[in-house]
Short mmCIF file of C-alpha atoms in Angstrom, two decimals:
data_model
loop_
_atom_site.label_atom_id
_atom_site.label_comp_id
_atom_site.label_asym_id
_atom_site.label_seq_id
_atom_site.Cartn_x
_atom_site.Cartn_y
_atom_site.Cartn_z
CA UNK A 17 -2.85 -2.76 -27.84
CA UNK A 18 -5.15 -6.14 -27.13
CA UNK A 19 -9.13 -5.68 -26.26
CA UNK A 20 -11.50 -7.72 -24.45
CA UNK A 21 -15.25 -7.07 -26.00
CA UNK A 22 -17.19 -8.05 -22.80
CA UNK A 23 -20.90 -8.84 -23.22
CA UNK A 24 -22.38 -8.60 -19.52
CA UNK A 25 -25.29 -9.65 -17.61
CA UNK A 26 -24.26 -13.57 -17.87
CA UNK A 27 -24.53 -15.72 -14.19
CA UNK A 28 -21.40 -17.89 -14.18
CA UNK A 29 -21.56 -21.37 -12.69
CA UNK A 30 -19.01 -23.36 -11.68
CA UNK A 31 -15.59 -23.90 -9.95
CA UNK A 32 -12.14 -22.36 -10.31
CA UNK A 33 -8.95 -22.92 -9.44
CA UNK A 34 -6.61 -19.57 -8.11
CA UNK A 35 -3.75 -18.99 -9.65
CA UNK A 36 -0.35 -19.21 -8.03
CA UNK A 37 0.24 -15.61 -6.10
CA UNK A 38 1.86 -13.28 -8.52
CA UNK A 39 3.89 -10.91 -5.35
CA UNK A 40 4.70 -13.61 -3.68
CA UNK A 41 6.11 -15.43 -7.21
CA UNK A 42 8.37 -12.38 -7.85
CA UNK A 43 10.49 -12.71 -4.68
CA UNK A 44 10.58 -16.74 -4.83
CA UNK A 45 12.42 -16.36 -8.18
CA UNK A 46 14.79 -13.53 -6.74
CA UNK A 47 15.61 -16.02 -4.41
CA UNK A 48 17.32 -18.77 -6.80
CA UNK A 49 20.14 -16.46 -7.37
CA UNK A 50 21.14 -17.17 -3.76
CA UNK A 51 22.52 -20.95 -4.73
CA UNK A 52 24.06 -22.60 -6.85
CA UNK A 53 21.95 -25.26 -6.24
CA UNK A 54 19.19 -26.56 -8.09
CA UNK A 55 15.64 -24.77 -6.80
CA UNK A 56 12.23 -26.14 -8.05
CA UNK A 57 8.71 -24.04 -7.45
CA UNK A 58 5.62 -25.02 -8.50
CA UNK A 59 2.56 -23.11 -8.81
CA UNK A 60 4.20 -20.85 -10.80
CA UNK A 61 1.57 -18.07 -12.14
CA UNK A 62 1.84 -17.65 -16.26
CA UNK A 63 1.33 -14.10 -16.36
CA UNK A 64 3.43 -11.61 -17.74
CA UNK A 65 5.31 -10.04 -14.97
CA UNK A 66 6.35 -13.62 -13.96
CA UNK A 67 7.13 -14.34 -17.07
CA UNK A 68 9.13 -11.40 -18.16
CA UNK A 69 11.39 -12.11 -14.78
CA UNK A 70 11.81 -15.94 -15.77
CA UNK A 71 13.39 -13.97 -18.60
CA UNK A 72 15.66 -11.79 -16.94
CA UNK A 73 16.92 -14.76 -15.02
CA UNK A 74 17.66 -17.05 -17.90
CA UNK A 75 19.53 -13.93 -19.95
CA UNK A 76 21.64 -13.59 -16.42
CA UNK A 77 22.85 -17.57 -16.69
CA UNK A 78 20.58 -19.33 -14.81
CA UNK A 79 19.16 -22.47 -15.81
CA UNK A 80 15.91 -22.27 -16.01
CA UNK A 81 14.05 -25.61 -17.33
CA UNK A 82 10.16 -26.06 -17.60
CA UNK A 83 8.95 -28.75 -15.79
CA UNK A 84 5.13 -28.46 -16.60
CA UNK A 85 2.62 -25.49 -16.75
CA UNK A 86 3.09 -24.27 -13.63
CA UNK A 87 6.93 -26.30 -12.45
CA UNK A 88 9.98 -24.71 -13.27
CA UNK A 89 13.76 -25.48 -12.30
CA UNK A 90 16.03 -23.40 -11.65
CA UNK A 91 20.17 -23.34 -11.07
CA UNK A 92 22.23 -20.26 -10.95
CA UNK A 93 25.40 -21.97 -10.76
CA UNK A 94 26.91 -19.89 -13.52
CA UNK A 95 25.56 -16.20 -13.76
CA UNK A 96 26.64 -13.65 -15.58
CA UNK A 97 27.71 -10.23 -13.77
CA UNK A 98 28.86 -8.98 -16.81
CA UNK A 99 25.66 -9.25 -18.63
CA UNK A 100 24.62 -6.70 -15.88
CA UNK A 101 26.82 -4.00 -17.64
CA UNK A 102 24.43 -4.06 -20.83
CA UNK A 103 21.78 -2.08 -21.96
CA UNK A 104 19.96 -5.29 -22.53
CA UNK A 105 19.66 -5.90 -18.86
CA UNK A 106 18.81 -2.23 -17.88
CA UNK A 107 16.29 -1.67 -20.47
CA UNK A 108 14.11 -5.62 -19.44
CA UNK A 109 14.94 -4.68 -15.71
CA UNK A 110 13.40 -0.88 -15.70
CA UNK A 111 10.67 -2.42 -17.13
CA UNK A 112 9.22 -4.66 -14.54
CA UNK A 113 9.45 -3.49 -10.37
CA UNK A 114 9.69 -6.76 -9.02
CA UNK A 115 13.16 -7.41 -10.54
CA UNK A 116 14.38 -4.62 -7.39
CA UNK A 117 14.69 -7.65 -5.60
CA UNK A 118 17.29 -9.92 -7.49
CA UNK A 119 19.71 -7.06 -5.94
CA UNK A 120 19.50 -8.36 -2.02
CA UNK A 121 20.63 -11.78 -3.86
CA UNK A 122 23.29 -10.36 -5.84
CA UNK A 123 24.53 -8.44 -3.26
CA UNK A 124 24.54 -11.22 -0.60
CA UNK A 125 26.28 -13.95 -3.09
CA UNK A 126 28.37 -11.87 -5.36
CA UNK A 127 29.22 -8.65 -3.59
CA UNK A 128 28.07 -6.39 -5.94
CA UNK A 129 24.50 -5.07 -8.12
CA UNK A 130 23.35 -2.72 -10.48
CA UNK A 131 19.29 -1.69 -11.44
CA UNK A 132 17.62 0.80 -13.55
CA UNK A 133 14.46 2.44 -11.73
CA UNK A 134 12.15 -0.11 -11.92
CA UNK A 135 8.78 0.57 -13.75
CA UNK A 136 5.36 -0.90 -12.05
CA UNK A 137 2.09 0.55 -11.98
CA UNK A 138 0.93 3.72 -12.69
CA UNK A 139 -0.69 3.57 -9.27
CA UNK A 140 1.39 6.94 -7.32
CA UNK A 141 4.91 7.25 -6.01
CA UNK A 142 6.18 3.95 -4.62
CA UNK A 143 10.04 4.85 -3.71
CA UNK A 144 12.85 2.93 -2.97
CA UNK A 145 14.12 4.31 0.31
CA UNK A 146 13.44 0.97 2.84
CA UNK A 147 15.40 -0.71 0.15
CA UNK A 148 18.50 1.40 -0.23
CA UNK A 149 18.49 2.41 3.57
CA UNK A 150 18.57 -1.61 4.27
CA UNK A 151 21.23 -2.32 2.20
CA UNK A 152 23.15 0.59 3.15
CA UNK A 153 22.59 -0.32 7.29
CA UNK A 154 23.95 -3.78 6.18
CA UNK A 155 26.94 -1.93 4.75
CA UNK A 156 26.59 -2.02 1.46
CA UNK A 157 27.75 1.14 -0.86
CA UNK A 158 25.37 2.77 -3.12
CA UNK A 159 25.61 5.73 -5.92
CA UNK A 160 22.30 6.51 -7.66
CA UNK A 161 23.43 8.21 -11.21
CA UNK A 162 19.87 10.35 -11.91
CA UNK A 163 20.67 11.21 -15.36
CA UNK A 164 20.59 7.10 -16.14
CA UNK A 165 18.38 6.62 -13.48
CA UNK A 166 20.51 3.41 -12.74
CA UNK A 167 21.95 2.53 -9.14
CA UNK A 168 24.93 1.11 -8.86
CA UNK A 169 25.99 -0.93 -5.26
CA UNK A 170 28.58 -2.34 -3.93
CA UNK A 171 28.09 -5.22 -0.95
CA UNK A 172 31.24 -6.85 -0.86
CA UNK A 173 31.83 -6.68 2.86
CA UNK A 174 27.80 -6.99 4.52
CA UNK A 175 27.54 -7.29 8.02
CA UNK A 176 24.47 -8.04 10.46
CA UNK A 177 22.80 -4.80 12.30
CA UNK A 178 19.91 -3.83 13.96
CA UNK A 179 17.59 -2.07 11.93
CA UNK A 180 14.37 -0.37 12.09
CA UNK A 181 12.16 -0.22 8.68
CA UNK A 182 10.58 3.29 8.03
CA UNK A 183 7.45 1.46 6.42
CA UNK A 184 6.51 -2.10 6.09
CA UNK A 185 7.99 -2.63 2.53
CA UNK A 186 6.83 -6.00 1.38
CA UNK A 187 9.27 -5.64 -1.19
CA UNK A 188 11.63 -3.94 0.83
CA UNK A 189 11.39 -6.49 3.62
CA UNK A 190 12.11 -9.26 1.10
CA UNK A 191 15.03 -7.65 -0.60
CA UNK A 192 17.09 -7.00 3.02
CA UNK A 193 16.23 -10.22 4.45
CA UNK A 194 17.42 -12.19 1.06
CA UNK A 195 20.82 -9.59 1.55
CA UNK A 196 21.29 -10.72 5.31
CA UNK A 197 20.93 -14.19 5.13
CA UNK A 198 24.05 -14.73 4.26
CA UNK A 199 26.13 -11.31 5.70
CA UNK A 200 28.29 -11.73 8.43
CA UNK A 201 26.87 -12.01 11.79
CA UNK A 202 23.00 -11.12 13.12
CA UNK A 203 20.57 -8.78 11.71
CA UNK A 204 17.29 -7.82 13.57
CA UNK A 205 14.56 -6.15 11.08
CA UNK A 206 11.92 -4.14 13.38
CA UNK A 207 8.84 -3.13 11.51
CA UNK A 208 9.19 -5.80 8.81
CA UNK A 209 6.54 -7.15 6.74
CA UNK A 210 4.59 -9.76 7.88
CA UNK A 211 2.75 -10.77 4.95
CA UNK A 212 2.14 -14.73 4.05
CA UNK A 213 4.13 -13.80 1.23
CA UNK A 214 7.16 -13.01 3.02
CA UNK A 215 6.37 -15.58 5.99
CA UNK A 216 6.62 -18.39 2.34
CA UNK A 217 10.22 -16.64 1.62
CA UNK A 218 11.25 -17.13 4.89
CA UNK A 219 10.01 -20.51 5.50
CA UNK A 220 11.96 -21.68 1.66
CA UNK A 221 14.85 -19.56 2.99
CA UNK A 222 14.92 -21.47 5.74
CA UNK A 223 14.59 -25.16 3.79
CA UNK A 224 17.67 -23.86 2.07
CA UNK A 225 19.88 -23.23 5.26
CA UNK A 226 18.87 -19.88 6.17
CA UNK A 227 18.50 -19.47 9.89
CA UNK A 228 15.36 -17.05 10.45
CA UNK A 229 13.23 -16.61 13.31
CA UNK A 230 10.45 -14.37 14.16
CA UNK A 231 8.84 -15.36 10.89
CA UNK A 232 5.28 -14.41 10.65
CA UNK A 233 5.79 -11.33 13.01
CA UNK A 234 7.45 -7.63 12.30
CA UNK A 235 10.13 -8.61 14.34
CA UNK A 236 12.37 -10.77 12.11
CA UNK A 237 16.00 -12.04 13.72
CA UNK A 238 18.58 -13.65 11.25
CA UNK A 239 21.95 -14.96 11.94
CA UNK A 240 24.40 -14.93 8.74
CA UNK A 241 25.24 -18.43 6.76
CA UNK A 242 28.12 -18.74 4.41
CA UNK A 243 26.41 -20.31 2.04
CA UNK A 244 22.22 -21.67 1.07
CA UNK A 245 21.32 -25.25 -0.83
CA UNK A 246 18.81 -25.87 -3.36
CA UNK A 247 15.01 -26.41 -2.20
CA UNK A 248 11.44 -27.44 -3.35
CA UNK A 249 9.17 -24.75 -2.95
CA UNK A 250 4.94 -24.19 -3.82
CA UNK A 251 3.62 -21.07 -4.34
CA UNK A 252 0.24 -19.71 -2.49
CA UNK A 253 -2.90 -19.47 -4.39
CA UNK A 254 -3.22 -15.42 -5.18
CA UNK A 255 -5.08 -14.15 -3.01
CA UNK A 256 -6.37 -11.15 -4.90
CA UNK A 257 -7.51 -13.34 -7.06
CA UNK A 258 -9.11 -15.03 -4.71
CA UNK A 259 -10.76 -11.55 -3.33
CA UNK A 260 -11.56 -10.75 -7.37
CA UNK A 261 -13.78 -14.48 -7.72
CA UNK A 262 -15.47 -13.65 -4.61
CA UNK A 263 -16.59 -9.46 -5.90
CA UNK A 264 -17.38 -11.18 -9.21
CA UNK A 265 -19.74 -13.61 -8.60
CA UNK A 266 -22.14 -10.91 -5.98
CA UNK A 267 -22.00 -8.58 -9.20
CA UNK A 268 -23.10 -11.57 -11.29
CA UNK A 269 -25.16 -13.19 -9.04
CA UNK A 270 -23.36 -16.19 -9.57
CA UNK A 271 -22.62 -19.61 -7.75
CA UNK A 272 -18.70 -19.94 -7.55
CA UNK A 273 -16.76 -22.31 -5.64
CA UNK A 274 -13.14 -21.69 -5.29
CA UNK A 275 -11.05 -24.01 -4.82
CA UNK A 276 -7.92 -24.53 -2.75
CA UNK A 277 -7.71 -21.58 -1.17
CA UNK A 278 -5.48 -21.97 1.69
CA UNK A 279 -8.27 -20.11 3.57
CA UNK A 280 -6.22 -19.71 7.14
CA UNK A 281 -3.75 -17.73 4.88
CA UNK A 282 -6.05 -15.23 3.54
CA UNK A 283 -6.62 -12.92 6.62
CA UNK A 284 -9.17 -10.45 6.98
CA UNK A 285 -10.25 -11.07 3.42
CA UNK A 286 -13.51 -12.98 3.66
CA UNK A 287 -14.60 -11.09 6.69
CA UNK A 288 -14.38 -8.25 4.63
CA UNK A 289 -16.03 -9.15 1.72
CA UNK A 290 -19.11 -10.69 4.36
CA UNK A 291 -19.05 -7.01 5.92
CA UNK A 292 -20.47 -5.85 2.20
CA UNK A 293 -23.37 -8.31 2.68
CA UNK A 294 -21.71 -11.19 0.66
CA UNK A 295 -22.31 -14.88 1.43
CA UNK A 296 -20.07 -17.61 1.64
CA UNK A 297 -19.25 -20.79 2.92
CA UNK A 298 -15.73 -23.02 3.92
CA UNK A 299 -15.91 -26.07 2.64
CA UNK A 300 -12.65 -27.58 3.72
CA UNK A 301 -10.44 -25.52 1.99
CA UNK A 302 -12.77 -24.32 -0.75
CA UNK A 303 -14.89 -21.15 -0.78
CA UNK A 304 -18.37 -21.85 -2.30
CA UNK A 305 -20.26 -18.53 -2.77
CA UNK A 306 -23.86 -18.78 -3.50
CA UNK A 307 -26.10 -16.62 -6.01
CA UNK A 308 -26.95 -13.25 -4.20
CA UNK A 309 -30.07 -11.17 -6.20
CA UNK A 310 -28.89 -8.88 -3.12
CA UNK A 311 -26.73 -7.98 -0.85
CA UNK A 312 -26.18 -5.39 1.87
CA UNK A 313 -23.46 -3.34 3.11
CA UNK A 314 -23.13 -3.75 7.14
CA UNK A 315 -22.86 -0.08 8.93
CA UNK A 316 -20.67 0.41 12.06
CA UNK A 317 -22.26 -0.44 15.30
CA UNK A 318 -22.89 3.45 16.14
CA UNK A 319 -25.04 3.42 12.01
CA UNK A 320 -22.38 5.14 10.43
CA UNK A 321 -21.37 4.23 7.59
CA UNK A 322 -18.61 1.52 6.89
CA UNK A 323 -14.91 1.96 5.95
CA UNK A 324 -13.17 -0.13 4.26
CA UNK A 325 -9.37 0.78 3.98
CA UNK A 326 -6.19 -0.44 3.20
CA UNK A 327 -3.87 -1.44 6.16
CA UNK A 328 -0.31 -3.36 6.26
CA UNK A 329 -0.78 -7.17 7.12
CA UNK A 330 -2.71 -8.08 8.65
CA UNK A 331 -4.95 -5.63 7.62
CA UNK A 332 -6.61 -5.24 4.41
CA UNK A 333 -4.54 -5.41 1.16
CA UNK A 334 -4.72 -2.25 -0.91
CA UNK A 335 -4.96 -4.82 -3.65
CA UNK A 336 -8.36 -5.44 -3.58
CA UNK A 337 -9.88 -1.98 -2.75
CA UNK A 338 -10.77 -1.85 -6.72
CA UNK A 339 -12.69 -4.69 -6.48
CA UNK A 340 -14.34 -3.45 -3.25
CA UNK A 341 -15.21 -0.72 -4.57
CA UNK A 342 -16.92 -1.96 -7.93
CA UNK A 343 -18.71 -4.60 -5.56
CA UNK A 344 -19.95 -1.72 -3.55
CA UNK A 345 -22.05 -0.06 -6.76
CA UNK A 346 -24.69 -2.67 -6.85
CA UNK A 347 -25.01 -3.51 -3.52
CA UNK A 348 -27.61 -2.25 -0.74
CA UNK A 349 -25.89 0.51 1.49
CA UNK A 350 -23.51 2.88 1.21
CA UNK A 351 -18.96 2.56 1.89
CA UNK A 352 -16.05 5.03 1.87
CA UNK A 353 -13.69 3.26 0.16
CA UNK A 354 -10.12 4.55 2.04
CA UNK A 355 -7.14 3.68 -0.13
CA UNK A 356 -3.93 5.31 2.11
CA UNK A 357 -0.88 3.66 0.45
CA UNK A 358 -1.29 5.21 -3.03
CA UNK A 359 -2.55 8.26 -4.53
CA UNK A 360 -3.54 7.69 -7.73
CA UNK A 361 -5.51 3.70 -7.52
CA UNK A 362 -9.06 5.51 -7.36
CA UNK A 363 -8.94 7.48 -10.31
CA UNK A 364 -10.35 4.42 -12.84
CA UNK A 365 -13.77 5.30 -11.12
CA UNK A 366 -14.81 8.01 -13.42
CA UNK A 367 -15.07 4.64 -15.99
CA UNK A 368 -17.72 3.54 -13.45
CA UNK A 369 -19.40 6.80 -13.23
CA UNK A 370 -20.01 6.87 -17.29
CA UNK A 371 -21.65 3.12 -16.52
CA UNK A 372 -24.27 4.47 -14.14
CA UNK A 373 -22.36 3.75 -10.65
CA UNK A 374 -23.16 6.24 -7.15
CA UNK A 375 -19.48 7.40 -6.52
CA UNK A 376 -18.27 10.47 -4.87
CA UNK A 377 -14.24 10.95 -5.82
CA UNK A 378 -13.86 13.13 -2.32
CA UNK A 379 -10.10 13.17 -3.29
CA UNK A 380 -7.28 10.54 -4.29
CA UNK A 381 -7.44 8.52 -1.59
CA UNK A 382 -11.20 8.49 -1.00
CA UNK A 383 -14.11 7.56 -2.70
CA UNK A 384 -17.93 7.27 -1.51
CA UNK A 385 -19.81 4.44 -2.89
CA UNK A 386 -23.70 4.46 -3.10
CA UNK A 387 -25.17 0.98 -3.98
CA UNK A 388 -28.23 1.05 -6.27
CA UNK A 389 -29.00 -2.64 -4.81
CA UNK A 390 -29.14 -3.78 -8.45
CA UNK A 391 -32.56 -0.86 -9.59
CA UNK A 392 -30.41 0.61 -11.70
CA UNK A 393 -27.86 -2.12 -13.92
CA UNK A 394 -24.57 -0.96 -15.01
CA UNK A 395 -24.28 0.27 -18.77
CA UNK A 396 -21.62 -1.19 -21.41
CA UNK A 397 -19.05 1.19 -22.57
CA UNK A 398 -15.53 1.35 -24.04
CA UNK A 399 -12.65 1.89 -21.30
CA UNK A 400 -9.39 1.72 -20.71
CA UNK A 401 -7.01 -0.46 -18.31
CA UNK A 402 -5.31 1.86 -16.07
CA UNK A 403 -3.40 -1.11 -13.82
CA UNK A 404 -3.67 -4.34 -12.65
CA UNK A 405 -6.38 -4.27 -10.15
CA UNK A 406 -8.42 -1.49 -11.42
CA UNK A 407 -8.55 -3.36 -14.87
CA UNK A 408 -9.86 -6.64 -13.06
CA UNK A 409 -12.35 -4.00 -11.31
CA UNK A 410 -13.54 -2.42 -14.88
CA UNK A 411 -13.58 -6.57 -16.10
CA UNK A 412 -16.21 -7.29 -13.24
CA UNK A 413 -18.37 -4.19 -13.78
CA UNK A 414 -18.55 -4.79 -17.68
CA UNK A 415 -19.45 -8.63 -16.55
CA UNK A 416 -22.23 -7.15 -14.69
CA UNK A 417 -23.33 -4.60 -17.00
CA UNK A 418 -26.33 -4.36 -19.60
CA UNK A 419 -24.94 -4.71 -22.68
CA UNK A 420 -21.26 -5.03 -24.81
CA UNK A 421 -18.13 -3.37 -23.06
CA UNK A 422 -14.54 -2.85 -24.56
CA UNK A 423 -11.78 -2.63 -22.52
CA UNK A 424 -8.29 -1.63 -23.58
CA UNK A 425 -5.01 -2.23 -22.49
CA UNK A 426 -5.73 -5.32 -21.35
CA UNK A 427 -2.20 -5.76 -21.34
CA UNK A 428 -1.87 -4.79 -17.96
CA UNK A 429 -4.49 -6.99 -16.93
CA UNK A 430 -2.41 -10.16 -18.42
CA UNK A 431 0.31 -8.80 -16.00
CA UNK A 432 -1.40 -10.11 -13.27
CA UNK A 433 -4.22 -12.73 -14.18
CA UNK A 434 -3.47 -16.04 -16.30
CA UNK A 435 -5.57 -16.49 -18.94
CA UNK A 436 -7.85 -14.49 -17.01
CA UNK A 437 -10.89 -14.40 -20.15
CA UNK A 438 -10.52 -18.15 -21.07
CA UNK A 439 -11.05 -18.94 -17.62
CA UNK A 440 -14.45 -16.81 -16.95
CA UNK A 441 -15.88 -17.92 -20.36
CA UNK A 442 -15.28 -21.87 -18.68
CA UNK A 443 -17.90 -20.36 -16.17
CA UNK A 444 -20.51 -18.50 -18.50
CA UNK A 445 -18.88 -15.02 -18.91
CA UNK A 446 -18.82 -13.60 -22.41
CA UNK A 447 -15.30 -12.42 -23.18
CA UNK A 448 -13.59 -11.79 -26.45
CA UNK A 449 -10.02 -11.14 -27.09
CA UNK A 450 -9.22 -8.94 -29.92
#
């Protein structure tokens, strides 16, 4: 298990470049398996989640050639179903969630799919209902065998339906529409994600033949193909990453720009982050944030005190409530952080407790954050990486902090962010891999 030995209270300087967006990465390369056709994508994120599926892909027969550090190719002109019978393929599937999604593919092209329960975060129950119920409206056949935990489905004969999601799955969303592209006939998907992630599927689905409308909106319509060419296709910078530069440097005091952030993509995300007293400009389509010493938390017209909770797109991604919240500890004011999508994503703030931070767990969805407008630094101590998002989170406080921090299981923190320490120390930051 790797470390990073974080020394804080270091202003960074600088510019950075975002990564390519790690969610919306996962269901681009799902997509390949939909042609036979060569598919290029650029902007791919080197992280390990992307990595591992790059994987997965190549062991199923696709070609997969590196183009540079961020290009890869891609032609699944001769895949393997029968590698899909091996414990090989179960075991490296179960282990990352975003591999769910090469089954709308496989189902769509080849009639047929099987999955172990995917793994993920450790972040509550995220289950696989608007998936299964999807597939199954389209008229595909599933058995789920609980003592393997493996599904097994079989979409030989898929035909367009109407179809109203229980909950705005991104994943979900992603994994029917790549299924009824090419079924038989139209499919209408009410309540369907509208994220920017799923609007760049649709838009490279539709640069390969796919004929979807509605894009952008919950409502999506698609009428059937019999078959989808190659395409060129560039990834969005990540977002959350995006949302992590901007929490870091208020903690740090720092002067950050950002660049190419494909701003009119990222929502309610910089409103946000200005609604907890941060300041930032546009520069075209760079963020420049300047050095705070302080900043304050707005309160509702009425003086009460803010919210800040997670909503489906276009509301606020649950992804960066963790670095909401650790903004929140040093900042003037007080927030209820509201996370409503999972149940256990708060409970990394007893790590920010034992550093000194104001927080109130009022239960697992809700947490009440008391800024002590910088009187009263964050201490250094050795933690542990319970996710993605809340690692990033525990990365910025220790940044902030007096003194050395460790944090373990960093692991899951290179599941999500490139080269995440090599890039901060470019800056100023003070991180050591052990």
């Amino acid at each position: 298990m790797a470390s990073f030995r974080v020394r804080g209270g270091n202003q960074l300087k600088g510019e950075i470049i975002p990564q390519g967006a790690k969610n919306e990465a996962l269901q681009i390369l799902c997509a390949v398996l939909l042609t036979g056709e060569k598919v290029t994508i650029h902007k791919i994120p080197n992280i390990r989640d992307v990595n591992k599926l790059i994987e997965l892909l190549s062991d199923m027969g696709v070609k997969v050639t590196k183009l540079g550090p961020e290009s890869y190719s891609f032609q699944a002109d001769e895949v393997n179903l029968e590698y899909l019978e091996t414990e090989d393929f179960l075991k490296k599937a179960s282990a990352l969630r975003g591999s769910v999604m090469i089954l709308g593919p496989l189902l769509t092209r080849f009639g047929t799919g099987k999955l172990s329960k995917p793994g993920g975060d450790k972040i509550g129950r995220r289950r696989m209902d608007t998936h299964f119920t999807g597939f199954q409206k389209l008229g595909a056949e599933f058995r789920y065998d609980a003592e393997k935990e493996i599904f097994h489905i079989d979409g030989k004969n898929l035909k367009g339906t109407y179809m109203l999601l229980d909950e705005a799955s991104v994943t979900g969303t992603a994994n029917i529409v790549m299924a009824a592209v090419m079924a038989e006939g139209k499919t209408t998907i009410y309540n369907a994600a509208c994220e920017p992630y799923l609007q760049q599927l649709c838009d490279m689905l539709n640069r390969m033949g796919a004929k979807i409308t509605g894009v952008g909106s919950n409502l999506l319509h698609i009428e059937g193909v019999d078959k989808l060419g190659g395409t060129t296709h560039t990834m969005l910078p990540d977002m959350i990453e995006i949302g992590s530069f901007i929490g870091m440097a208020a903690m740090t005091q720092s002067e950050i720009t950002i660049k190419n952030c494909q701003i009119p993509k990222l929502g309610i995300i910089p409103d946000t982050f200005r609604r907890m007293g941060i300041k930032m400009e546009f520069r075209g389509d760079d963020i420049f944030i300047p050095a705070q010493d302080h900043y304050e938390i707005e309160t509702f017209i009425d003086g009460s005190i803010l919210t800040v909770a997670d909503q489906i797109w276009p509301g606020f991604t649950p992804d960066l409530l963790s670095i909401v919240l650790v903004t929140a500890t040093q900042a003037k004011g007080t927030v209820l952080v509201h996370q409503k999508m999972f149940e256990s994503r708060l409970f990394f703030v007893d790590k920010l407790i034992d550093m000194g931070a104001q927080i109130i767990l009022c239960d697992p969805h809700r947490a009440t954050v008391i800024g002590l407008d910088r009187k009263y630094p964050l201490r250094g101590i050795r933690m542990t990486s319970p996710d993605i998002r809340a690692g990033v989170a525990l990365l910025i406080a220790a940044m902030s902090a007096n003194g050395t921090s460790i944090i373990d299981n960093i692991e899951q923190i290179d599941r999500g962010y490139q080269y995440i320490d090599e890039r901060l120390n470019a800056l100023g930051a003070d991180i050591e891999r052990l």
